[in-house]
Coordinates of C-alpha atoms in Angstrom, one line a residue:
M154 CA 2.7 8.0 -8.0
S155 CA 1.6 4.3 -6.0
V156 CA 0.5 1.2 -7.9
A157 CA -1.5 0.7 -5.1
F158 CA -3.3 4.0 -5.5
V159 CA -6.9 3.4 -6.9
P160 CA -9.0 6.1 -7.8
E161 CA -12.6 6.5 -5.9
R162 CA -14.0 5.6 -9.1
L163 CA -12.4 2.4 -9.9
R164 CA -12.4 1.8 -6.3
G165 CA -13.3 -2.4 -6.3
K166 CA -12.6 -2.6 -10.0
A167 CA -9.2 -3.7 -10.4
E168 CA -8.1 -6.9 -11.1
V169 CA -5.3 -7.9 -8.2
N170 CA -2.7 -10.1 -10.7
Q171 CA 0.2 -11.7 -10.4
E172 CA 2.0 -9.2 -11.9
T173 CA 1.0 -6.3 -10.4
L174 CA 1.2 -8.0 -6.9
Q175 CA 5.3 -8.2 -8.2
R176 CA 5.6 -4.6 -9.2
L177 CA 3.8 -3.8 -5.2
L178 CA 6.6 -5.2 -4.1
E179 CA 8.8 -4.1 -6.1
E180 CA 7.9 -0.4 -5.2
N181 CA 7.8 -1.5 -1.4
D182 CA 11.4 -2.4 -2.5
Q183 CA 12.7 1.0 -3.7
L184 CA 10.7 3.1 -1.0
I185 CA 12.4 1.2 1.2
R186 CA 15.6 2.0 0.3
C187 CA 14.9 5.3 0.1
I188 CA 13.8 5.8 3.0
V189 CA 17.6 4.3 4.8
E190 CA 19.1 6.4 2.5
Y191 CA 17.5 9.5 3.8
Q192 CA 17.5 8.4 7.3
S193 CA 21.2 7.1 7.0
K194 CA 22.3 10.9 5.7
G195 CA 20.6 12.1 8.5
R196 CA 16.6 13.8 6.7
A197 CA 14.5 11.6 8.7
T198 CA 11.5 14.4 7.8
D199 CA 12.6 13.9 3.6
C200 CA 11.5 10.4 4.1
V201 CA 8.0 11.0 5.8
Q202 CA 5.9 10.5 2.3
Y203 CA 8.0 7.6 1.3
Q204 CA 6.6 6.4 4.5
H205 CA 3.7 6.8 4.7
I206 CA 3.5 5.5 0.5
L207 CA 5.1 2.4 1.8
H208 CA 1.9 2.1 5.0
R209 CA -0.7 2.4 2.2
N210 CA 0.8 0.3 -0.3
L211 CA 1.1 -3.0 2.9
I212 CA -2.0 -1.7 4.0
Y213 CA -3.6 -2.6 0.6
L214 CA -1.2 -5.7 0.8
A215 CA -3.0 -7.1 3.4
T216 CA -6.5 -6.4 2.2
I217 CA -5.9 -8.2 -0.4
A218 CA -4.7 -11.4 1.7
D219 CA -7.5 -11.1 4.2
A220 CA -9.9 -10.5 2.0
T221 CA -8.5 -14.1 -0.4
P222 CA -9.7 -17.9 0.7
A223 CA -7.3 -19.3 2.5
S224 CA -7.2 -22.1 -0.1
T225 CA -6.0 -20.3 -3.0
Q226 CA -2.9 -18.7 -1.5
K227 CA -0.1 -19.8 -1.9
T228 CA 2.4 -21.1 0.8
V229 CA 6.4 -20.8 0.7
D230 CA 8.2 -23.6 1.7

């Protein structure tokens, strides 16, 4: 199950830290690899569940980025 999934009763209470974000990015990497593998084997319908999880993770990351003040965001040079 995705690390981005948080049960309704815990939403808004989870602390977002660097470790959580890194795990989520690593999970996204693995999801993309699975999606590519299934698609290359002609099994596009089998990868739909992974696409949904990846989409949810990306929305979660975007929500965190939008909620983070610009002064605290790190930039990559």
